[in-house]
Amino acid sequence: MQVLFQVVRQNANSEPHIQTYSLDVEPGNTILDCLNQIKWEQDGTLAFRKNCRNTICGSCGMRINGRSALACKENVGSELARLQQISAANPDSGKSLEDIPTITIAPMGNMPVIKDLVVDMKSFWDNLDAVDPYVSTQSRHIPEREFLQTPEERDRLNQTGNCILCGACYSECNARQVNPDFVGPHALAKAYRMVADSRDDQTEARIENYGTGTQGVWGCTRCYFCNSVCPMEVAPMDQIGKIKQEVLDRQDDQTNRSVRHRKVLIDLVKDGGWIDERRFGLKVVGNSFRDLRGLSSLGPLGFRMIAKGKFPLGFEPSEGAAQVRSLINAVQQAEANQTESSTN
Ligand code: FES
């Protein structure tokens, strides 16, 4: 079948442009097969990374039809089916597959382009390094042969251990896009792998480090993009959530604003079924009148809201607040039971 490939091409420090290639391909051809065909038969100047061709090395990350993926994993048939689904769900998008089907390929996001589909991954590797992604056994007696783990202890590492560091999650990370300090989902998924590793002896220091500022877990905006694009089902956002829970179990709401934000949010939802925004600001930003600078920072926003008639003067608990409360209590009880059984 005839398929058009629109490739976003670019040299470092120049404006991107689209180059279109027409190929005769089979639905089972991978996107990487197609790029190879372009490079070998039509245009040897096209630059992209590849190595294993088998979803192992993580080299061939790129944006395929708008989302980051591995070119050796996705194929023409599944991509066209996906486009068909998107156009059926958005009939007004103006996109139609009735003409020659078209697949768009672009470099990954959140990293500068070196050439065409090759991006500079320096920040990706530096941020991975920042979480100290190695098992630390400095203070431990080094065993004669190896550190033994039970099958259960090893099982806890399976999901995060599947990461092939392809960069897809980092490319789609919305938090990373607006916060250059945030280390990114790949690094925090690896961080959880270290926290969960029974051989590591730096757990407490790690949890404190990952829970400080917005470079760590509190920088995550929970947009789910990393989970949705990860080709290895590492679910980085879920791993970030597990570290957050470890932080919350150890720190009270006076530790910092991020911890307070999470705890106050749960308390208020438990109270009224949804958030009383007036109390939320005062408790989180103003730290219940302890943080005068935080309180004064709320002033301009409060005045603007009053001027526009948007300041909520009262608060009505939501319908079913009791049900919400009992759900939260049940989850908290289940978590407490789980913690108790894992420490016994
Ligand atoms: Fe190795 Fe695609 S070439 S993951």
Coordinates of C-alpha atoms and ligand atoms in Angstrom, one line a residue:
M1 CA 0.0 0.0 0.0
Q2 CA 1.0 3.6 -0.6
V3 CA 1.7 5.6 2.5
L4 CA 3.1 9.1 2.9
F5 CA 5.6 9.8 5.6
Q6 CA 5.8 13.4 6.7
V7 CA 9.1 13.8 8.6
V8 CA 9.9 16.8 10.6
R9 CA 13.5 17.6 9.7
Q10 CA 15.8 20.1 11.4
N11 CA 19.4 20.9 11.9
A12 CA 20.6 22.2 15.3
N13 CA 19.7 25.9 15.7
S14 CA 17.6 26.1 12.6
E15 CA 13.8 26.1 12.0
P16 CA 12.2 22.7 11.4
H17 CA 10.6 21.9 8.1
I18 CA 8.5 18.9 6.9
Q19 CA 9.7 16.6 4.1
T20 CA 7.3 14.1 2.6
Y21 CA 8.3 10.7 1.4
S22 CA 6.1 8.2 -0.4
L23 CA 6.6 4.5 0.3
D24 CA 5.1 1.3 -0.9
V25 CA 4.8 -0.6 2.4
E26 CA 3.0 -3.5 4.1
P27 CA 0.8 -3.0 7.3
G28 CA 3.2 -5.2 9.2
N29 CA 6.3 -3.0 8.4
T30 CA 7.5 -1.2 11.5
I31 CA 8.0 2.5 11.4
L32 CA 11.7 1.8 11.7
D33 CA 11.6 -0.5 8.6
C34 CA 10.0 2.5 6.7
L35 CA 12.6 5.0 7.9
N36 CA 15.3 2.5 6.8
Q37 CA 13.7 2.2 3.5
I38 CA 13.6 6.0 3.1
K39 CA 17.3 6.3 4.1
W40 CA 18.6 3.4 2.0
E41 CA 16.5 4.1 -1.1
Q42 CA 15.5 7.7 -1.2
D43 CA 17.4 10.0 1.1
G44 CA 20.7 9.0 2.8
T45 CA 20.8 12.4 4.7
L46 CA 17.8 11.5 7.0
A47 CA 19.1 11.1 10.5
F48 CA 17.6 8.9 13.2
R49 CA 18.8 6.5 16.0
K50 CA 18.3 2.7 16.0
N51 CA 20.1 -0.3 17.2
C52 CA 18.4 -3.5 18.3
R53 CA 15.3 -3.3 16.1
N54 CA 13.5 -5.3 18.8
T55 CA 12.2 -3.0 21.6
I56 CA 15.3 -3.7 23.8
C57 CA 17.8 -0.9 23.5
G58 CA 15.5 2.1 23.6
S59 CA 17.4 4.0 20.9
C60 CA 14.6 4.6 18.4
G61 CA 12.4 6.9 20.4
M62 CA 10.6 9.5 18.4
R63 CA 7.2 11.1 18.0
I64 CA 5.0 9.1 15.7
N65 CA 1.7 10.7 14.9
G66 CA 2.0 13.1 17.8
R67 CA 3.0 10.8 20.7
S68 CA 6.4 9.5 21.7
A69 CA 7.0 5.8 20.9
L70 CA 9.6 3.3 19.7
A71 CA 9.8 3.2 15.9
C72 CA 10.7 -0.5 16.0
K73 CA 7.6 -1.3 18.1
E74 CA 4.9 0.5 16.2
N75 CA 3.9 -0.6 12.7
V76 CA 2.1 0.9 9.8
G77 CA -1.1 -1.0 10.3
S78 CA -1.5 -0.2 13.9
E79 CA -0.6 3.5 13.3
L80 CA -3.2 3.8 10.6
A81 CA -5.8 2.1 12.7
R82 CA -5.0 4.6 15.5
L83 CA -5.4 7.5 13.1
Q84 CA -8.7 6.1 11.9
Q85 CA -9.9 5.9 15.5
I86 CA -8.8 9.5 16.2
S87 CA -10.5 10.8 13.1
A88 CA -13.7 8.9 13.9
A89 CA -13.7 10.4 17.4
N90 CA -13.1 13.9 16.0
P91 CA -15.1 14.2 12.8
D92 CA -14.4 18.0 12.7
S93 CA -10.6 17.6 12.8
G94 CA -10.5 17.8 9.0
K95 CA -8.2 14.8 8.9
S96 CA -9.4 12.0 6.7
L97 CA -7.7 8.7 5.6
E98 CA -9.7 8.5 2.4
D99 CA -6.8 9.9 0.4
I100 CA -3.3 8.5 0.7
P101 CA -2.7 7.6 4.4
T102 CA -0.1 9.8 6.0
I103 CA 2.1 9.1 9.0
T104 CA 3.9 12.0 10.7
I105 CA 7.3 11.5 12.4
A106 CA 8.9 14.1 14.5
P107 CA 11.8 14.2 17.1
M108 CA 11.0 13.7 20.8
G109 CA 10.2 16.7 22.9
N110 CA 11.8 18.4 25.9
M111 CA 15.3 17.8 24.3
P112 CA 17.1 19.9 21.7
V113 CA 17.4 18.6 18.2
I114 CA 20.8 17.7 16.9
K115 CA 19.6 16.7 13.5
D116 CA 16.2 15.5 12.2
L117 CA 15.0 12.8 14.6
V118 CA 18.2 12.7 16.7
V119 CA 17.9 14.7 20.0
D120 CA 20.5 15.7 22.5
M121 CA 19.7 13.5 25.6
K122 CA 22.2 15.1 27.9
S123 CA 19.6 16.5 30.3
F124 CA 17.9 13.1 30.3
W125 CA 21.0 11.4 31.5
D126 CA 22.1 14.2 33.9
N127 CA 18.6 14.0 35.6
L128 CA 18.9 10.2 35.9
D129 CA 22.3 10.7 37.5
A130 CA 20.8 13.2 39.9
V131 CA 18.7 10.5 41.7
D132 CA 21.8 8.4 42.4
P133 CA 20.5 5.4 40.4
Y134 CA 22.7 2.8 42.0
V135 CA 22.2 0.4 44.9
S136 CA 24.2 1.7 47.8
T137 CA 25.8 -0.8 50.1
Q138 CA 28.5 1.5 51.5
S139 CA 27.8 0.7 55.2
R140 CA 27.1 -3.0 54.6
H141 CA 29.3 -5.9 55.0
I142 CA 30.1 -7.0 51.5
P143 CA 29.1 -10.7 51.3
E144 CA 31.5 -13.3 50.0
R145 CA 29.3 -14.1 47.0
E146 CA 26.2 -12.0 46.4
F147 CA 23.4 -10.1 48.2
L148 CA 20.5 -12.5 48.4
Q149 CA 16.9 -11.5 48.0
T150 CA 13.7 -13.4 48.5
P151 CA 11.6 -13.9 45.4
E152 CA 9.1 -11.3 46.9
E153 CA 11.8 -8.7 47.3
R154 CA 13.0 -9.3 43.8
D155 CA 9.4 -9.1 42.4
R156 CA 9.1 -5.5 43.7
L157 CA 11.7 -4.5 41.2
N158 CA 10.3 -6.1 38.1
Q159 CA 8.1 -3.3 36.8
T160 CA 10.7 -0.5 37.2
G161 CA 13.4 -2.8 36.1
N162 CA 11.8 -3.1 32.7
C163 CA 12.7 0.5 31.8
I164 CA 14.9 0.7 28.7
L165 CA 15.6 4.4 29.1
C166 CA 14.1 5.3 25.7
G167 CA 13.1 8.8 26.7
A168 CA 9.4 8.6 25.7
C169 CA 8.1 9.6 29.1
Y170 CA 10.6 12.4 29.4
S171 CA 9.6 13.6 25.9
E172 CA 6.0 13.9 26.8
C173 CA 6.4 15.2 30.4
N174 CA 4.3 18.3 30.9
A175 CA 6.0 19.1 34.2
R176 CA 9.4 19.0 32.7
Q177 CA 8.3 21.3 30.0
V178 CA 7.5 24.1 32.5
N179 CA 9.9 23.3 35.3
P180 CA 13.5 22.8 34.2
D181 CA 14.4 21.6 37.8
F182 CA 12.1 18.6 37.6
V183 CA 14.2 15.5 37.1
G184 CA 11.5 13.7 35.0
P185 CA 9.5 10.5 35.2
H186 CA 12.3 8.2 34.0
A187 CA 14.5 9.3 36.8
L188 CA 11.8 9.0 39.5
A189 CA 10.8 5.6 38.3
K190 CA 14.4 4.6 38.7
A191 CA 14.4 6.3 42.1
Y192 CA 11.5 4.1 43.2
R193 CA 13.4 1.1 42.0
M194 CA 16.2 2.1 44.5
V195 CA 13.7 2.8 47.3
A196 CA 12.1 -0.6 46.8
D197 CA 15.4 -2.5 46.6
S198 CA 16.0 -4.5 49.8
R199 CA 19.8 -4.3 49.3
D200 CA 20.0 -0.5 49.4
D201 CA 21.0 1.1 52.6
Q202 CA 20.1 4.7 51.7
T203 CA 16.3 4.5 51.7
E204 CA 15.7 7.3 54.3
A205 CA 18.1 9.7 52.6
R206 CA 16.7 8.9 49.2
I207 CA 13.1 9.5 50.4
E208 CA 14.0 12.8 51.9
N209 CA 15.9 13.9 48.8
Y210 CA 13.2 12.8 46.3
G211 CA 10.6 14.6 48.4
T212 CA 12.4 18.0 48.6
G213 CA 11.4 21.0 46.4
T214 CA 9.8 20.5 43.0
Q215 CA 12.8 18.8 41.4
G216 CA 11.5 15.5 42.8
V217 CA 8.1 13.8 43.2
W218 CA 6.2 17.0 44.1
G219 CA 7.1 18.5 40.7
C220 CA 4.9 15.9 39.0
T221 CA 1.6 17.3 37.8
R222 CA 0.0 13.9 37.5
C223 CA -0.9 14.4 33.8
Y224 CA -0.6 10.6 33.1
F225 CA 1.3 11.3 29.8
C226 CA 4.3 9.3 31.0
N227 CA 2.2 6.2 31.8
S228 CA 0.3 6.4 28.5
V229 CA 3.4 6.5 26.3
C230 CA 5.8 4.1 28.2
P231 CA 6.4 1.2 25.8
M232 CA 7.5 -1.1 28.6
E233 CA 4.6 -0.4 31.0
V234 CA 6.8 0.9 33.7
A235 CA 4.0 3.4 34.6
P236 CA 6.4 6.1 35.9
M237 CA 3.6 8.2 37.4
D238 CA 2.6 5.2 39.6
Q239 CA 6.1 4.9 40.8
I240 CA 6.2 8.6 41.6
G241 CA 3.0 8.1 43.6
K242 CA 4.6 5.3 45.6
I243 CA 7.5 7.6 46.6
K244 CA 5.0 10.3 47.5
Q245 CA 3.3 7.8 49.8
E246 CA 6.6 7.0 51.5
V247 CA 7.3 10.7 52.0
L248 CA 3.8 11.3 53.4
D249 CA 4.2 8.4 55.8
R250 CA 7.3 10.0 57.3
Q251 CA 6.6 13.7 57.2
D252 CA 3.9 15.9 58.8
D253 CA 2.3 18.9 57.3
Q254 CA 4.8 21.3 58.7
T255 CA 7.6 19.8 56.7
N256 CA 7.0 21.8 53.5
R257 CA 4.2 23.2 51.4
S258 CA 4.1 20.1 49.1
V259 CA 3.4 17.7 51.9
R260 CA 0.9 20.1 53.4
H261 CA -0.8 20.4 50.1
R262 CA -1.4 16.7 49.9
K263 CA -2.5 16.3 53.6
V264 CA -4.8 19.3 53.7
L265 CA -6.4 18.3 50.4
I266 CA -7.3 14.9 51.9
D267 CA -8.5 16.4 55.1
L268 CA -10.8 18.9 53.4
V269 CA -12.3 16.4 51.0
K270 CA -12.9 14.1 54.0
D271 CA -14.6 17.0 55.7
G272 CA -16.9 18.3 52.9
G273 CA -16.7 15.9 50.0
W274 CA -14.9 18.5 48.0
I275 CA -12.4 21.2 48.6
D276 CA -13.3 24.4 50.4
E277 CA -10.9 26.6 48.4
R278 CA -10.9 29.4 51.0
R279 CA -9.6 27.1 53.7
F280 CA -7.3 25.3 51.3
G281 CA -5.3 28.5 50.5
L282 CA -5.1 29.6 54.1
K283 CA -4.0 26.2 55.3
V284 CA -1.6 25.3 52.5
V285 CA 0.0 28.6 51.4
G286 CA -0.6 30.5 54.7
N287 CA 0.2 27.4 56.8
S288 CA -2.9 28.1 59.0
F289 CA -1.7 31.7 59.7
R290 CA 1.9 30.6 60.6
D291 CA 3.4 31.7 57.2
L292 CA 2.8 35.5 57.0
R293 CA 4.7 35.8 53.7
G294 CA 2.6 33.0 52.2
L295 CA -0.6 34.7 53.5
S296 CA 0.4 38.0 52.0
S297 CA 1.1 36.3 48.6
L298 CA -2.5 35.3 48.5
G299 CA -3.7 38.9 48.9
P300 CA -3.5 40.0 45.2
L301 CA -5.3 36.9 44.0
G302 CA -8.0 37.2 46.7
F303 CA -8.6 40.9 45.8
R304 CA -8.9 40.1 42.1
M305 CA -11.3 37.3 42.8
I306 CA -13.5 39.6 45.0
A307 CA -13.4 42.3 42.3
K308 CA -14.6 39.8 39.7
G309 CA -17.2 38.3 42.0
K310 CA -15.5 35.0 42.1
F311 CA -14.5 34.7 45.7
P312 CA -16.6 31.9 47.3
L313 CA -18.3 33.5 50.3
G314 CA -19.7 30.3 51.7
F315 CA -19.1 26.6 51.5
E316 CA -21.7 23.8 51.0
P317 CA -20.6 20.2 51.6
S318 CA -21.1 18.1 48.5
E319 CA -23.9 15.7 48.2
G320 CA -22.7 12.3 49.4
A321 CA -19.9 13.8 51.6
A322 CA -20.4 11.0 54.1
Q323 CA -19.9 8.4 51.4
V324 CA -16.7 10.1 50.2
R325 CA -15.5 10.2 53.8
S326 CA -16.1 6.5 54.3
L327 CA -14.3 5.7 51.1
I328 CA -11.2 7.7 52.2
N329 CA -11.4 6.0 55.6
A330 CA -11.5 2.6 54.0
V331 CA -8.5 3.3 51.8
Q332 CA -6.6 4.7 54.7
Q333 CA -7.4 1.7 56.8
A334 CA -6.4 -0.7 54.0
E335 CA -3.1 1.2 53.6
A336 CA -2.4 1.0 57.4
N337 CA -3.1 -2.7 57.3
Q338 CA -0.8 -3.2 54.4
T339 CA 2.0 -1.3 56.1
E340 CA 1.5 -3.3 59.3
S341 CA 1.6 -6.6 57.5
S342 CA 4.7 -5.6 55.5
T343 CA 6.6 -4.6 58.7
N344 CA 5.6 -7.8 60.5
Ligands
FES1 FE1 16.3 -0.7 19.9 FE2 14.1 0.3 18.8 S1 16.0 0.0 17.9 S2 14.4 -0.2 20.9

